[in-house]
Short mmCIF file of C-alpha atoms in Angstrom, two decimals:
data_model
loop_
_atom_site.label_atom_id
_atom_site.label_comp_id
_atom_site.label_asym_id
_atom_site.label_seq_id
_atom_site.Cartn_x
_atom_site.Cartn_y
_atom_site.Cartn_z
CA ALA A 267 13.15 8.17 4.72
CA GLN A 268 11.60 9.43 1.56
CA SER A 269 8.04 10.69 1.38
CA VAL A 270 5.11 11.04 -0.96
CA THR A 271 2.44 13.65 -0.43
CA GLN A 272 -1.11 13.51 -1.69
CA LEU A 273 -2.45 17.00 -1.72
CA ASP A 274 -6.16 16.23 -1.57
CA SER A 275 -7.83 13.97 0.96
CA GLN A 276 -11.08 13.95 -0.99
CA VAL A 277 -11.97 14.74 -4.61
CA PRO A 278 -15.61 14.88 -5.70
CA VAL A 279 -16.27 14.75 -9.44
CA PHE A 280 -19.28 14.18 -11.64
CA GLU A 281 -19.62 10.98 -13.63
CA GLU A 282 -18.02 11.15 -17.11
CA ALA A 283 -15.96 14.20 -16.10
CA PRO A 284 -12.14 14.13 -16.10
CA VAL A 285 -10.22 13.82 -12.85
CA GLU A 286 -6.68 14.46 -11.62
CA LEU A 287 -5.37 13.16 -8.29
CA ARG A 288 -2.20 14.87 -7.20
CA CYS A 289 0.97 13.32 -5.78
CA ASN A 290 4.34 14.89 -5.04
CA TYR A 291 7.44 13.00 -3.98
CA SER A 292 10.79 13.67 -2.37
CA SER A 293 13.76 11.79 -3.63
CA SER A 294 17.49 12.27 -3.80
CA VAL A 295 18.33 9.18 -5.82
CA SER A 296 16.42 6.83 -8.06
CA VAL A 297 12.70 7.29 -8.38
CA TYR A 298 10.16 4.53 -8.52
CA LEU A 299 6.54 5.52 -8.11
CA PHE A 300 3.26 3.66 -7.92
CA TRP A 301 -0.45 4.32 -7.75
CA TYR A 302 -2.63 1.81 -5.92
CA VAL A 303 -6.42 1.68 -5.63
CA GLN A 304 -8.41 0.36 -2.68
CA TYR A 305 -12.08 -0.45 -3.14
CA PRO A 306 -14.24 -0.54 0.02
CA ASN A 307 -13.29 -3.33 2.42
CA GLN A 308 -10.61 -4.70 0.12
CA GLY A 309 -6.85 -4.79 -0.11
CA LEU A 310 -4.84 -2.58 -2.45
CA GLN A 311 -4.46 -3.22 -6.16
CA LEU A 312 -1.78 -1.78 -8.42
CA LEU A 313 -3.07 0.75 -10.96
CA LEU A 314 0.24 1.67 -12.58
CA LYS A 315 3.93 2.14 -11.90
CA TYR A 316 6.85 4.25 -13.08
CA LEU A 317 10.30 2.69 -12.94
CA SER A 318 12.09 4.41 -15.83
CA GLY A 319 11.62 5.36 -19.46
CA SER A 320 8.58 7.18 -20.83
CA THR A 321 7.22 9.75 -18.41
CA LEU A 322 3.62 8.98 -19.38
CA VAL A 323 2.53 5.72 -17.82
CA LYS A 324 -0.69 3.95 -18.70
CA GLY A 325 -2.41 1.68 -16.21
CA ILE A 326 -5.53 -0.37 -15.79
CA ASN A 327 -9.12 0.91 -15.95
CA GLY A 328 -8.19 3.83 -18.23
CA PHE A 329 -5.94 5.59 -15.72
CA GLU A 330 -2.63 7.20 -16.62
CA ALA A 331 0.00 9.19 -14.76
CA GLU A 332 2.75 11.55 -15.76
CA PHE A 333 6.14 11.60 -14.06
CA ASN A 334 7.46 15.15 -13.88
CA LYS A 335 10.98 15.38 -12.50
CA SER A 336 11.17 19.18 -12.39
CA GLN A 337 7.91 19.40 -10.45
CA THR A 338 8.64 16.21 -8.42
CA SER A 339 5.11 15.12 -9.22
CA PHE A 340 3.33 11.97 -10.34
CA HIS A 341 -0.29 12.98 -10.85
CA LEU A 342 -2.94 10.42 -11.74
CA ARG A 343 -5.52 11.22 -14.42
CA LYS A 344 -8.54 9.73 -16.08
CA PRO A 345 -10.36 11.50 -18.93
CA SER A 346 -13.83 10.22 -18.01
CA VAL A 347 -14.71 8.65 -14.67
CA HIS A 348 -17.36 6.07 -13.89
CA ILE A 349 -19.29 5.33 -10.72
CA SER A 350 -17.18 2.19 -10.32
CA ASP A 351 -14.06 4.37 -9.90
CA THR A 352 -15.26 5.41 -6.44
CA ALA A 353 -12.41 4.26 -4.20
CA GLU A 354 -9.39 5.36 -2.19
CA TYR A 355 -6.26 6.02 -4.24
CA PHE A 356 -2.75 5.86 -2.86
CA CYS A 357 0.50 7.14 -4.29
CA ALA A 358 3.60 5.24 -3.13
CA GLY A 359 7.35 5.27 -3.52
CA PRO A 360 10.44 3.59 -2.04
CA LEU A 361 10.70 3.92 1.72
CA ARG A 362 14.41 4.65 1.64
CA SER A 363 16.73 6.01 -1.03
CA GLY A 364 19.77 4.08 -2.13
CA GLY A 365 20.05 0.33 -2.46
CA GLY A 366 18.20 -2.29 -0.54
CA ALA A 367 15.03 -4.25 -0.90
CA ASP A 368 12.82 -2.56 1.66
CA GLY A 369 9.20 -1.59 1.18
CA LEU A 370 7.09 1.33 0.12
CA THR A 371 6.02 4.56 1.76
CA PHE A 372 2.46 5.60 1.00
CA GLY A 373 0.69 8.92 0.79
CA LYS A 374 -2.30 9.41 3.06
CA GLY A 375 -4.73 8.62 0.29
CA THR A 376 -7.28 10.48 -1.81
CA HIS A 377 -10.92 9.46 -1.65
CA LEU A 378 -12.41 9.79 -5.12
CA ILE A 379 -16.15 10.39 -4.94
CA ILE A 380 -18.10 10.08 -8.17
CA GLN A 381 -21.37 11.98 -8.23
CA PRO A 382 -24.10 10.89 -10.66
CA ASN B 8 -3.88 -19.31 -7.16
CA ALA B 9 -5.28 -17.94 -3.91
CA GLY B 10 -2.74 -15.08 -3.96
CA VAL B 11 -2.16 -13.55 -0.52
CA THR B 12 -4.42 -14.81 2.24
CA GLN B 13 -4.80 -13.41 5.75
CA THR B 14 -6.50 -14.78 8.83
CA PRO B 15 -8.47 -13.83 10.77
CA LYS B 16 -10.56 -11.18 9.00
CA PHE B 17 -11.62 -9.57 12.28
CA GLN B 18 -10.25 -9.79 15.81
CA VAL B 19 -11.01 -8.11 19.11
CA LEU B 20 -8.37 -8.25 21.83
CA LYS B 21 -8.12 -6.93 25.35
CA THR B 22 -5.13 -4.80 26.31
CA GLY B 23 -2.19 -7.01 27.19
CA GLN B 24 -3.33 -10.06 25.24
CA SER B 25 -1.12 -11.58 22.58
CA MET B 26 -2.03 -12.91 19.17
CA THR B 27 -0.62 -13.83 15.78
CA LEU B 28 -1.93 -12.53 12.48
CA GLN B 29 -1.39 -15.09 9.77
CA CYS B 30 -0.29 -14.36 6.20
CA ALA B 31 0.39 -16.84 3.42
CA GLN B 32 1.10 -16.54 -0.29
CA ASP B 33 1.18 -19.21 -3.00
CA MET B 34 3.05 -17.25 -5.68
CA ASN B 35 6.56 -18.25 -4.56
CA HIS B 36 7.38 -14.61 -3.85
CA GLU B 37 10.62 -13.88 -2.03
CA TYR B 38 9.54 -10.56 -0.57
CA MET B 39 6.77 -10.23 2.02
CA SER B 40 5.76 -7.34 4.23
CA TRP B 41 3.26 -6.13 6.80
CA TYR B 42 1.57 -2.73 6.76
CA ARG B 43 -0.92 -1.09 9.05
CA GLN B 44 -3.57 1.30 7.77
CA ASP B 45 -5.03 3.99 10.00
CA PRO B 46 -7.60 6.63 8.98
CA GLY B 47 -5.92 9.60 7.31
CA MET B 48 -2.47 8.00 7.64
CA GLY B 49 -2.16 5.84 4.55
CA LEU B 50 -0.25 2.59 4.97
CA ARG B 51 2.87 2.32 7.09
CA LEU B 52 5.42 -0.48 6.84
CA ILE B 53 5.84 -2.53 10.01
CA HIS B 54 8.28 -5.31 9.06
CA TYR B 55 9.41 -6.96 5.89
CA SER B 56 11.29 -10.03 4.73
CA VAL B 57 13.40 -10.60 1.61
CA GLY B 58 13.43 -14.38 2.00
CA ALA B 59 13.14 -17.24 4.46
CA GLY B 60 15.17 -16.52 7.58
CA ILE B 61 15.65 -12.81 6.79
CA THR B 62 13.54 -10.04 8.30
CA ASP B 63 13.99 -6.33 8.91
CA GLN B 64 12.18 -3.39 10.43
CA GLY B 65 10.05 -0.88 8.59
CA GLU B 66 8.72 2.50 9.72
CA VAL B 67 6.69 1.41 12.75
CA PRO B 68 8.10 -1.88 14.13
CA ASN B 69 7.62 -1.31 17.88
CA GLY B 70 5.24 -3.75 19.54
CA TYR B 71 5.38 -6.25 16.69
CA ASN B 72 7.45 -9.36 16.04
CA VAL B 73 7.95 -11.35 12.84
CA SER B 74 9.76 -14.44 11.64
CA ARG B 75 9.98 -16.15 8.27
CA SER B 76 10.65 -19.86 8.42
CA THR B 77 9.19 -20.67 4.98
CA THR B 78 8.80 -18.79 1.70
CA GLU B 79 5.01 -19.05 1.94
CA ASP B 80 4.28 -17.77 5.46
CA PHE B 81 4.99 -14.51 7.26
CA PRO B 82 3.12 -14.25 10.59
CA LEU B 83 2.92 -11.02 12.58
CA ARG B 84 2.90 -11.30 16.37
CA LEU B 85 1.56 -8.83 18.87
CA LEU B 86 3.15 -9.76 22.19
CA SER B 87 1.13 -7.43 24.43
CA ALA B 88 -1.65 -5.66 22.58
CA ALA B 89 -2.27 -1.94 23.19
CA PRO B 90 -5.20 0.26 22.07
CA SER B 91 -2.75 2.12 19.79
CA GLN B 92 -2.49 -1.09 17.76
CA THR B 93 -6.14 -0.89 16.74
CA SER B 94 -5.83 -0.80 12.96
CA VAL B 95 -6.31 -2.67 9.72
CA TYR B 96 -3.33 -4.85 8.92
CA PHE B 97 -2.31 -5.77 5.40
CA CYS B 98 0.18 -8.36 4.30
CA ALA B 99 1.80 -7.98 0.87
CA SER B 100 4.21 -9.94 -1.28
CA SER B 101 6.22 -9.36 -4.43
CA GLU B 102 8.66 -11.20 -6.65
CA ALA B 103 11.74 -9.49 -5.29
CA GLY B 104 12.71 -6.22 -3.66
CA GLY B 105 9.52 -4.44 -2.66
CA ARG B 106 10.67 -1.10 -3.98
CA LEU B 107 10.67 -2.18 -7.61
CA TYR B 108 8.01 -4.74 -8.10
CA GLU B 109 4.25 -4.86 -7.91
CA GLN B 110 3.13 -5.76 -4.43
CA TYR B 111 0.13 -8.06 -4.08
CA PHE B 112 -1.97 -7.29 -1.04
CA GLY B 113 -4.09 -9.57 1.09
CA PRO B 114 -7.67 -8.60 2.08
CA GLY B 115 -6.63 -7.33 5.50
CA THR B 116 -7.27 -8.09 9.17
CA ARG B 117 -9.28 -5.56 11.16
CA LEU B 118 -7.98 -5.56 14.75
CA THR B 119 -9.59 -3.79 17.68
CA VAL B 120 -7.84 -3.58 21.05
CA THR B 121 -10.02 -2.56 23.97
#
């Protein structure tokens, strides 16, 4: 099975400051990567995805991520955060390499805490 | 569109009891899956289905059963609940193979096994 690793379990940041949430992946074949957000007591919602093409991916709510093959990373960034961005963020990738239509493997999550 | 719906929202079971967590989607998605979310563990895939009549195991299938008789429904059965199955369960669906397409998640079922 493949894996994604989120390096920080919790990231505190002041409102209107920039933020970067880190994600590294392991993959021997094709790479598909996702960032999901989970607001308190809700299900997950897709922020953005990388399937191929441009390495800079823009998502919803002003978030973007950069796919870096040499660093095996897919870090999530936002130039200026808002209180409403307080949530849990998950990086995800294919569970298994190769063909097949199986599901995703998720990182353990990063709790983004916005301080006023 | 209701999207992905799950029932119940909360459930408390005693060890050894059985129950079925319901999941339904109205988007005509072929792919459906079940995940469990535990603190500090992220989400882990339990079972998935690529269409009616076809199911397969994910990362943590033991203790759970699934079937898919219609495109819309994908119930998850716990045959004999154990405290280790205390978790939040999420159902998800997508247009096709879950690895490539956006997965739409339900609101979750919080299960406690005492």
